[in-house]
Amino acid sequence: MNETDIPLDRHLMLIVNPVSGRRQSARLLTELVRILMDGGYQVTTFITAKRGDATRFAAQYGAQFDRIVSVGGDGTFSEVVAGVVSAGLHVPVGMIPTGSTDDFAACHGIASDPLEAARGLVAGTPRPLDVGMLDGRSFCYIAAFGAFSWLSYTTPQPLKNALGHSAYILDGIRELPRIRAEHLRVTAGQRCIEGNFIFSAVCNTSSVAGTFSLPKDEVCTSDGLFEILLIYEPVTLLELQAEITALRTQKYDSPLIEFFRAPGLTVETDGAMEWSLDGEKADGGRLVRFENLKRRLTLIC
């Protein structure tokens, strides 16, 4: 088929973070656009320069397109989702991963190779996807606090670019003295749990914080339910080792861990604390509310 014969009858918005991961987005941009054009898309490219640009682009211009695709890491895709949700759009979204860990892509079977992911988008089928909300702020796969939850936004980008997932582990070891427990009261329906926790995650993914995993065959990202994981403060080194073993082996029936599912919940704390929404820092008050927007998005992959 000649180039003039390609029916570019669908309009695709490509939002590119040029500094994500090992800067693959910028290097591969021409090839990515060619793959998408060969698939019948007329591509309009938007390049981000700072945090929040992807959200603004998606909200302001997304209604003009048939698809919105992010090229970047989990944070870039999360920003795109925030723009789609805040603007009340229902345009299908996609992701071409070029980040350091790309937990979201791994959970949804999106190829880690950007060119292969672009080909997958062309041939992909739509599937529904839940969106989480924390006090009106969206997240597409995890809201967390505590041990290792801050690493996505405190690990320096050059270190991420150079070492990928290993950078999070190295930075995590350096920051271990920072880990401290928070007293929480978690209410979900008739369930109420109170105690001191070193980690809490409200998830819609099988990969948690790039550090450990939930049972993939038990996680459905379109059922309207969060997977909620709470890890108690260990009193002894033996308890800490038991928690690590339970997480590595996915044995979440440990008395040191709470694991359950719910469509929504509230979390009360003794004082305001920071959360990580899809790896980005977010401030929270003493009482925060989580809501699951069942099948709010359509994901192409």
mmCIF file of C-alpha atoms in Angstrom:
data_model
loop_
_atom_site.group_PDB
_atom_site.id
_atom_site.type_symbol
_atom_site.label_atom_id
_atom_site.label_comp_id
_atom_site.label_asym_id
_atom_site.label_seq_id
_atom_site.Cartn_x
_atom_site.Cartn_y
_atom_site.Cartn_z
ATOM 1 C CA MET A 1 0.000 0.000 0.000
ATOM 2 C CA ASN A 2 1.312 3.424 -0.905
ATOM 3 C CA GLU A 3 1.409 6.145 1.709
ATOM 4 C CA THR A 4 -1.335 8.026 -0.112
ATOM 5 C CA ASP A 5 -3.563 4.940 0.117
ATOM 6 C CA ILE A 6 -3.496 4.746 3.926
ATOM 7 C CA PRO A 7 -7.003 5.676 5.174
ATOM 8 C CA LEU A 8 -6.193 8.066 8.022
ATOM 9 C CA ASP A 9 -9.790 8.219 9.162
ATOM 10 C CA ARG A 10 -9.206 8.053 12.931
ATOM 11 C CA HIS A 11 -7.633 10.826 14.983
ATOM 12 C CA LEU A 12 -5.171 9.888 17.707
ATOM 13 C CA MET A 13 -3.777 12.206 20.363
ATOM 14 C CA LEU A 14 -0.237 11.178 21.322
ATOM 15 C CA ILE A 15 0.943 12.715 24.598
ATOM 16 C CA VAL A 16 4.704 12.223 24.940
ATOM 17 C CA ASN A 17 6.885 12.606 28.022
ATOM 18 C CA PRO A 18 10.343 12.986 26.433
ATOM 19 C CA VAL A 19 12.318 12.412 29.647
ATOM 20 C CA SER A 20 10.657 9.255 30.990
ATOM 21 C CA GLY A 21 12.723 6.124 31.531
ATOM 22 C CA ARG A 22 15.861 6.150 29.412
ATOM 23 C CA ARG A 23 14.467 8.900 27.184
ATOM 24 C CA GLN A 24 13.153 6.311 24.739
ATOM 25 C CA SER A 25 10.088 8.419 24.007
ATOM 26 C CA ALA A 26 12.060 11.069 22.149
ATOM 27 C CA ARG A 27 14.351 8.616 20.367
ATOM 28 C CA LEU A 28 11.538 6.393 19.132
ATOM 29 C CA LEU A 29 8.938 9.048 18.375
ATOM 30 C CA THR A 30 9.260 8.927 14.599
ATOM 31 C CA GLU A 31 8.957 5.137 14.516
ATOM 32 C CA LEU A 32 5.998 5.186 16.911
ATOM 33 C CA VAL A 33 4.123 7.721 14.799
ATOM 34 C CA ARG A 34 4.798 5.691 11.660
ATOM 35 C CA ILE A 35 3.386 2.517 13.239
ATOM 36 C CA LEU A 36 0.250 4.350 14.339
ATOM 37 C CA MET A 37 -0.188 6.013 10.935
ATOM 38 C CA ASP A 38 0.232 2.665 9.205
ATOM 39 C CA GLY A 39 -2.603 1.484 11.427
ATOM 40 C CA GLY A 40 -4.908 4.132 10.036
ATOM 41 C CA TYR A 41 -4.527 6.894 12.609
ATOM 42 C CA GLN A 42 -3.947 10.562 11.940
ATOM 43 C CA VAL A 43 -1.563 11.397 14.772
ATOM 44 C CA THR A 44 -1.265 14.720 16.566
ATOM 45 C CA THR A 45 1.644 14.856 19.007
ATOM 46 C CA PHE A 46 1.758 16.830 22.263
ATOM 47 C CA ILE A 47 5.101 17.045 24.117
ATOM 48 C CA THR A 48 5.066 17.580 27.876
ATOM 49 C CA ALA A 49 7.524 19.969 29.503
ATOM 50 C CA LYS A 50 6.483 19.775 33.152
ATOM 51 C CA ARG A 51 4.281 17.887 35.553
ATOM 52 C CA GLY A 52 0.596 18.448 34.860
ATOM 53 C CA ASP A 53 0.982 19.048 31.130
ATOM 54 C CA ALA A 54 -0.440 15.647 30.193
ATOM 55 C CA THR A 55 -3.528 16.278 32.323
ATOM 56 C CA ARG A 56 -4.035 19.708 30.789
ATOM 57 C CA PHE A 57 -3.582 18.466 27.223
ATOM 58 C CA ALA A 58 -6.019 15.572 27.682
ATOM 59 C CA ALA A 59 -8.667 17.729 29.362
ATOM 60 C CA GLN A 60 -8.406 20.649 26.955
ATOM 61 C CA TYR A 61 -8.056 18.849 23.624
ATOM 62 C CA GLY A 62 -9.052 15.226 24.194
ATOM 63 C CA ALA A 63 -12.632 15.579 22.981
ATOM 64 C CA GLN A 64 -11.340 16.229 19.454
ATOM 65 C CA PHE A 65 -9.810 12.739 19.163
ATOM 66 C CA ASP A 66 -10.874 9.113 18.803
ATOM 67 C CA ARG A 67 -7.992 7.842 20.953
ATOM 68 C CA ILE A 68 -5.682 9.341 23.569
ATOM 69 C CA VAL A 69 -2.352 7.547 24.021
ATOM 70 C CA SER A 70 0.430 8.348 26.467
ATOM 71 C CA VAL A 71 4.097 7.680 25.743
ATOM 72 C CA GLY A 72 5.906 7.612 29.054
ATOM 73 C CA GLY A 73 5.729 5.901 32.424
ATOM 74 C CA ASP A 74 2.985 5.210 34.934
ATOM 75 C CA GLY A 75 2.925 8.842 36.032
ATOM 76 C CA THR A 76 2.336 10.144 32.507
ATOM 77 C CA PHE A 77 -0.511 7.708 31.924
ATOM 78 C CA SER A 78 -2.029 8.633 35.295
ATOM 79 C CA GLU A 79 -1.951 12.311 34.307
ATOM 80 C CA VAL A 80 -3.749 11.497 31.057
ATOM 81 C CA VAL A 81 -6.412 9.600 33.010
ATOM 82 C CA ALA A 82 -6.801 12.569 35.362
ATOM 83 C CA GLY A 83 -7.443 14.844 32.381
ATOM 84 C CA VAL A 84 -9.973 12.477 30.825
ATOM 85 C CA VAL A 85 -11.875 12.023 34.090
ATOM 86 C CA SER A 86 -11.821 15.672 35.170
ATOM 87 C CA ALA A 87 -13.146 16.802 31.772
ATOM 88 C CA GLY A 88 -15.885 14.174 31.760
ATOM 89 C CA LEU A 89 -14.549 12.560 28.582
ATOM 90 C CA HIS A 90 -15.134 8.989 27.460
ATOM 91 C CA VAL A 91 -12.434 8.760 24.812
ATOM 92 C CA PRO A 92 -10.601 5.383 24.839
ATOM 93 C CA VAL A 93 -7.051 5.597 26.183
ATOM 94 C CA GLY A 94 -3.851 3.654 25.608
ATOM 95 C CA MET A 95 -0.299 3.482 26.905
ATOM 96 C CA ILE A 96 3.066 3.029 25.224
ATOM 97 C CA PRO A 97 5.382 2.370 28.194
ATOM 98 C CA THR A 98 8.817 3.988 28.321
ATOM 99 C CA GLY A 99 9.119 4.429 32.088
ATOM 100 C CA SER A 100 11.414 2.884 34.679
ATOM 101 C CA THR A 101 9.068 0.202 36.060
ATOM 102 C CA ASP A 102 5.743 0.493 34.157
ATOM 103 C CA ASP A 103 3.662 -1.421 36.699
ATOM 104 C CA PHE A 104 0.427 -0.500 34.938
ATOM 105 C CA ALA A 105 1.599 -1.897 31.610
ATOM 106 C CA ALA A 106 2.786 -5.127 33.217
ATOM 107 C CA CYS A 107 -0.557 -5.629 34.941
ATOM 108 C CA HIS A 108 -2.495 -5.224 31.686
ATOM 109 C CA GLY A 109 -0.258 -7.253 29.422
ATOM 110 C CA ILE A 110 1.040 -4.251 27.483
ATOM 111 C CA ALA A 111 4.351 -5.056 25.801
ATOM 112 C CA SER A 112 7.389 -3.543 27.517
ATOM 113 C CA ASP A 113 8.961 -2.773 24.136
ATOM 114 C CA PRO A 114 7.504 0.573 23.004
ATOM 115 C CA LEU A 115 7.348 -0.352 19.309
ATOM 116 C CA GLU A 116 5.611 -3.630 20.102
ATOM 117 C CA ALA A 117 3.205 -1.775 22.400
ATOM 118 C CA ALA A 118 2.368 0.625 19.544
ATOM 119 C CA ARG A 119 1.613 -2.312 17.267
ATOM 120 C CA GLY A 120 -0.537 -3.764 20.032
ATOM 121 C CA LEU A 121 -2.517 -0.533 20.187
ATOM 122 C CA VAL A 122 -3.251 -0.705 16.468
ATOM 123 C CA ALA A 123 -4.506 -4.284 16.743
ATOM 124 C CA GLY A 124 -5.847 -3.976 20.290
ATOM 125 C CA THR A 125 -9.372 -4.315 21.568
ATOM 126 C CA PRO A 126 -11.158 -2.107 24.095
ATOM 127 C CA ARG A 127 -11.615 -3.281 27.656
ATOM 128 C CA PRO A 128 -13.250 -1.520 30.621
ATOM 129 C CA LEU A 129 -11.114 -0.164 33.435
ATOM 130 C CA ASP A 130 -11.979 1.078 36.914
ATOM 131 C CA VAL A 131 -10.656 4.418 38.138
ATOM 132 C CA GLY A 132 -9.930 5.181 41.768
ATOM 133 C CA MET A 133 -10.672 8.497 43.431
ATOM 134 C CA LEU A 134 -9.092 9.868 46.592
ATOM 135 C CA ASP A 135 -11.032 12.934 47.718
ATOM 136 C CA GLY A 136 -11.723 13.903 44.103
ATOM 137 C CA ARG A 137 -8.234 13.092 42.752
ATOM 138 C CA SER A 138 -8.031 10.195 40.341
ATOM 139 C CA PHE A 139 -5.581 7.312 40.243
ATOM 140 C CA CYS A 140 -5.551 4.414 37.817
ATOM 141 C CA TYR A 141 -3.786 1.676 39.740
ATOM 142 C CA ILE A 142 -2.571 2.476 43.280
ATOM 143 C CA ALA A 143 -2.807 4.870 46.197
ATOM 144 C CA ALA A 144 -0.302 4.079 48.924
ATOM 145 C CA PHE A 145 1.509 5.396 51.951
ATOM 146 C CA GLY A 146 4.411 4.155 54.011
ATOM 147 C CA ALA A 147 7.370 1.901 53.291
ATOM 148 C CA PHE A 148 8.593 2.277 49.695
ATOM 149 C CA SER A 149 5.436 4.101 48.538
ATOM 150 C CA TRP A 150 7.335 7.397 48.173
ATOM 151 C CA LEU A 151 10.163 5.984 46.068
ATOM 152 C CA SER A 152 8.582 6.767 42.704
ATOM 153 C CA TYR A 153 8.679 10.483 43.395
ATOM 154 C CA THR A 154 11.822 10.745 45.532
ATOM 155 C CA THR A 155 14.182 8.549 43.508
ATOM 156 C CA PRO A 156 16.160 10.903 41.224
ATOM 157 C CA GLN A 157 15.213 10.635 37.544
ATOM 158 C CA PRO A 158 18.851 10.113 36.391
ATOM 159 C CA LEU A 159 19.094 7.129 38.763
ATOM 160 C CA LYS A 160 15.812 5.719 37.404
ATOM 161 C CA ASN A 161 17.035 6.202 33.848
ATOM 162 C CA ALA A 162 20.338 4.482 34.528
ATOM 163 C CA LEU A 163 19.208 1.543 36.645
ATOM 164 C CA GLY A 164 15.470 1.108 36.082
ATOM 165 C CA HIS A 165 13.749 -0.953 38.794
ATOM 166 C CA SER A 166 17.042 -1.470 40.671
ATOM 167 C CA ALA A 167 17.113 2.251 41.368
ATOM 168 C CA TYR A 168 14.030 1.954 43.542
ATOM 169 C CA ILE A 169 15.588 -0.850 45.573
ATOM 170 C CA LEU A 170 18.858 1.065 46.088
ATOM 171 C CA ASP A 171 17.044 4.237 47.052
ATOM 172 C CA GLY A 172 14.751 2.238 49.316
ATOM 173 C CA ILE A 173 17.704 0.827 51.255
ATOM 174 C CA ARG A 174 19.095 4.339 51.684
ATOM 175 C CA GLU A 175 15.742 5.583 52.991
ATOM 176 C CA LEU A 176 14.943 2.695 55.388
ATOM 177 C CA PRO A 177 15.433 4.888 58.499
ATOM 178 C CA ARG A 178 12.565 7.054 57.240
ATOM 179 C CA ILE A 179 10.006 4.268 57.605
ATOM 180 C CA ARG A 180 7.649 4.828 60.525
ATOM 181 C CA ALA A 181 4.240 3.509 61.416
ATOM 182 C CA GLU A 182 1.023 5.483 61.144
ATOM 183 C CA HIS A 183 -2.044 4.889 63.292
ATOM 184 C CA LEU A 184 -5.014 4.262 60.990
ATOM 185 C CA ARG A 185 -8.687 3.572 61.332
ATOM 186 C CA VAL A 186 -9.926 2.004 58.082
ATOM 187 C CA THR A 187 -13.654 1.632 57.474
ATOM 188 C CA ALA A 188 -15.109 -0.258 54.506
ATOM 189 C CA GLY A 189 -18.795 -1.086 54.815
ATOM 190 C CA GLN A 190 -19.254 -3.083 58.017
ATOM 191 C CA ARG A 191 -15.512 -3.726 58.309
ATOM 192 C CA CYS A 192 -13.458 -1.529 60.626
ATOM 193 C CA ILE A 193 -9.741 -2.066 61.191
ATOM 194 C CA GLU A 194 -7.601 0.018 63.532
ATOM 195 C CA GLY A 195 -3.907 -0.245 64.282
ATOM 196 C CA ASN A 196 -0.375 0.911 63.544
ATOM 197 C CA PHE A 197 0.695 0.240 59.949
ATOM 198 C CA ILE A 198 3.951 0.711 58.048
ATOM 199 C CA PHE A 199 2.308 0.343 54.640
ATOM 200 C CA SER A 200 -1.141 0.751 53.148
ATOM 201 C CA ALA A 201 -2.198 0.335 49.533
ATOM 202 C CA VAL A 202 -5.555 0.802 47.828
ATOM 203 C CA CYS A 203 -4.982 -0.993 44.538
ATOM 204 C CA ASN A 204 -6.453 -1.767 41.156
ATOM 205 C CA THR A 205 -3.411 -3.710 39.977
ATOM 206 C CA SER A 206 -1.503 -6.937 40.512
ATOM 207 C CA SER A 207 1.815 -5.100 40.980
ATOM 208 C CA VAL A 208 2.225 -2.998 44.115
ATOM 209 C CA ALA A 209 4.694 -0.089 44.204
ATOM 210 C CA GLY A 210 7.106 -1.909 41.896
ATOM 211 C CA THR A 211 8.158 -3.966 44.916
ATOM 212 C CA PHE A 212 5.828 -6.971 45.294
ATOM 213 C CA SER A 213 2.772 -8.486 43.626
ATOM 214 C CA LEU A 214 -0.792 -9.510 44.330
ATOM 215 C CA PRO A 215 -2.112 -12.781 42.900
ATOM 216 C CA LYS A 216 -2.690 -11.849 39.241
ATOM 217 C CA ASP A 217 -5.463 -14.412 38.759
ATOM 218 C CA GLU A 218 -7.386 -12.886 41.670
ATOM 219 C CA VAL A 219 -7.209 -9.257 40.534
ATOM 220 C CA CYS A 220 -9.886 -7.893 38.217
ATOM 221 C CA THR A 221 -9.374 -4.265 37.200
ATOM 222 C CA SER A 222 -12.969 -3.738 36.065
ATOM 223 C CA ASP A 223 -15.058 -5.238 38.900
ATOM 224 C CA GLY A 224 -15.602 -2.021 40.839
ATOM 225 C CA LEU A 225 -13.578 -3.328 43.788
ATOM 226 C CA PHE A 226 -10.274 -2.173 45.234
ATOM 227 C CA GLU A 227 -7.703 -4.622 46.565
ATOM 228 C CA ILE A 228 -6.700 -3.205 49.961
ATOM 229 C CA LEU A 229 -3.451 -4.211 51.637
ATOM 230 C CA LEU A 230 -2.418 -3.128 55.143
ATOM 231 C CA ILE A 231 0.862 -4.163 56.772
ATOM 232 C CA TYR A 232 1.061 -3.883 60.557
ATOM 233 C CA GLU A 233 4.044 -2.378 62.323
ATOM 234 C CA PRO A 234 6.368 -5.266 63.243
ATOM 235 C CA VAL A 235 7.312 -5.461 66.901
ATOM 236 C CA THR A 236 10.302 -7.748 66.435
ATOM 237 C CA LEU A 237 12.752 -8.600 63.677
ATOM 238 C CA LEU A 238 11.075 -12.009 63.428
ATOM 239 C CA GLU A 239 7.756 -10.304 62.658
ATOM 240 C CA LEU A 240 9.423 -8.132 60.027
ATOM 241 C CA GLN A 241 10.928 -11.223 58.393
ATOM 242 C CA ALA A 242 7.533 -12.950 58.522
ATOM 243 C CA GLU A 243 5.935 -9.984 56.741
ATOM 244 C CA ILE A 244 8.590 -9.988 54.024
ATOM 245 C CA THR A 245 8.114 -13.735 53.516
ATOM 246 C CA ALA A 246 4.330 -13.364 53.349
ATOM 247 C CA LEU A 247 4.616 -10.638 50.718
ATOM 248 C CA ARG A 248 7.126 -12.566 48.629
ATOM 249 C CA THR A 249 5.023 -15.741 48.699
ATOM 250 C CA GLN A 250 1.666 -13.927 48.393
ATOM 251 C CA LYS A 251 0.406 -15.497 51.632
ATOM 252 C CA TYR A 252 -1.910 -12.707 52.693
ATOM 253 C CA ASP A 253 -3.617 -14.719 55.445
ATOM 254 C CA SER A 254 -0.803 -13.741 57.813
ATOM 255 C CA PRO A 255 -1.991 -12.135 61.081
ATOM 256 C CA LEU A 256 0.515 -9.356 60.360
ATOM 257 C CA ILE A 257 -1.269 -8.383 57.138
ATOM 258 C CA GLU A 258 -4.804 -7.304 56.294
ATOM 259 C CA PHE A 259 -5.976 -7.997 52.742
ATOM 260 C CA PHE A 260 -9.549 -7.525 51.512
ATOM 261 C CA ARG A 261 -11.653 -6.045 48.719
ATOM 262 C CA ALA A 262 -14.163 -3.210 48.833
ATOM 263 C CA PRO A 263 -15.771 -0.667 46.462
ATOM 264 C CA GLY A 264 -14.836 2.212 48.735
ATOM 265 C CA LEU A 265 -13.414 3.066 52.131
ATOM 266 C CA THR A 266 -12.403 5.844 54.483
ATOM 267 C CA VAL A 267 -9.037 6.185 56.209
ATOM 268 C CA GLU A 268 -8.684 8.228 59.396
ATOM 269 C CA THR A 269 -5.244 9.197 60.675
ATOM 270 C CA ASP A 270 -3.899 11.038 63.693
ATOM 271 C CA GLY A 271 -2.605 13.802 61.429
ATOM 272 C CA ALA A 272 -2.375 14.786 57.784
ATOM 273 C CA MET A 273 0.031 12.600 55.812
ATOM 274 C CA GLU A 274 1.360 12.102 52.316
ATOM 275 C CA TRP A 275 -0.001 9.555 49.868
ATOM 276 C CA SER A 276 1.462 8.317 46.618
ATOM 277 C CA LEU A 277 -1.072 8.274 43.776
ATOM 278 C CA ASP A 278 0.292 6.192 40.898
ATOM 279 C CA GLY A 279 3.772 7.125 42.105
ATOM 280 C CA GLU A 280 3.131 10.859 42.418
ATOM 281 C CA LYS A 281 3.050 12.733 45.709
ATOM 282 C CA ALA A 282 -0.365 13.792 47.026
ATOM 283 C CA ASP A 283 -1.209 15.415 50.342
ATOM 284 C CA GLY A 284 -4.040 13.961 52.395
ATOM 285 C CA GLY A 285 -5.997 15.178 55.396
ATOM 286 C CA ARG A 286 -6.825 13.382 58.623
ATOM 287 C CA LEU A 287 -9.824 11.772 56.921
ATOM 288 C CA VAL A 288 -9.674 10.656 53.297
ATOM 289 C CA ARG A 289 -12.327 8.896 51.238
ATOM 290 C CA PHE A 290 -11.738 6.427 48.432
ATOM 291 C CA GLU A 291 -14.293 5.740 45.716
ATOM 292 C CA ASN A 292 -14.101 3.238 42.871
ATOM 293 C CA LEU A 293 -15.551 4.476 39.563
ATOM 294 C CA LYS A 294 -16.474 1.132 38.067
ATOM 295 C CA ARG A 295 -15.551 0.803 34.366
ATOM 296 C CA ARG A 296 -15.050 4.547 34.042
ATOM 297 C CA LEU A 297 -12.379 4.202 31.337
ATOM 298 C CA THR A 298 -11.969 2.247 28.141
ATOM 299 C CA LEU A 299 -8.416 0.928 27.740
ATOM 300 C CA ILE A 300 -7.058 -0.126 24.348
ATOM 301 C CA CYS A 301 -4.356 -2.777 24.570
#
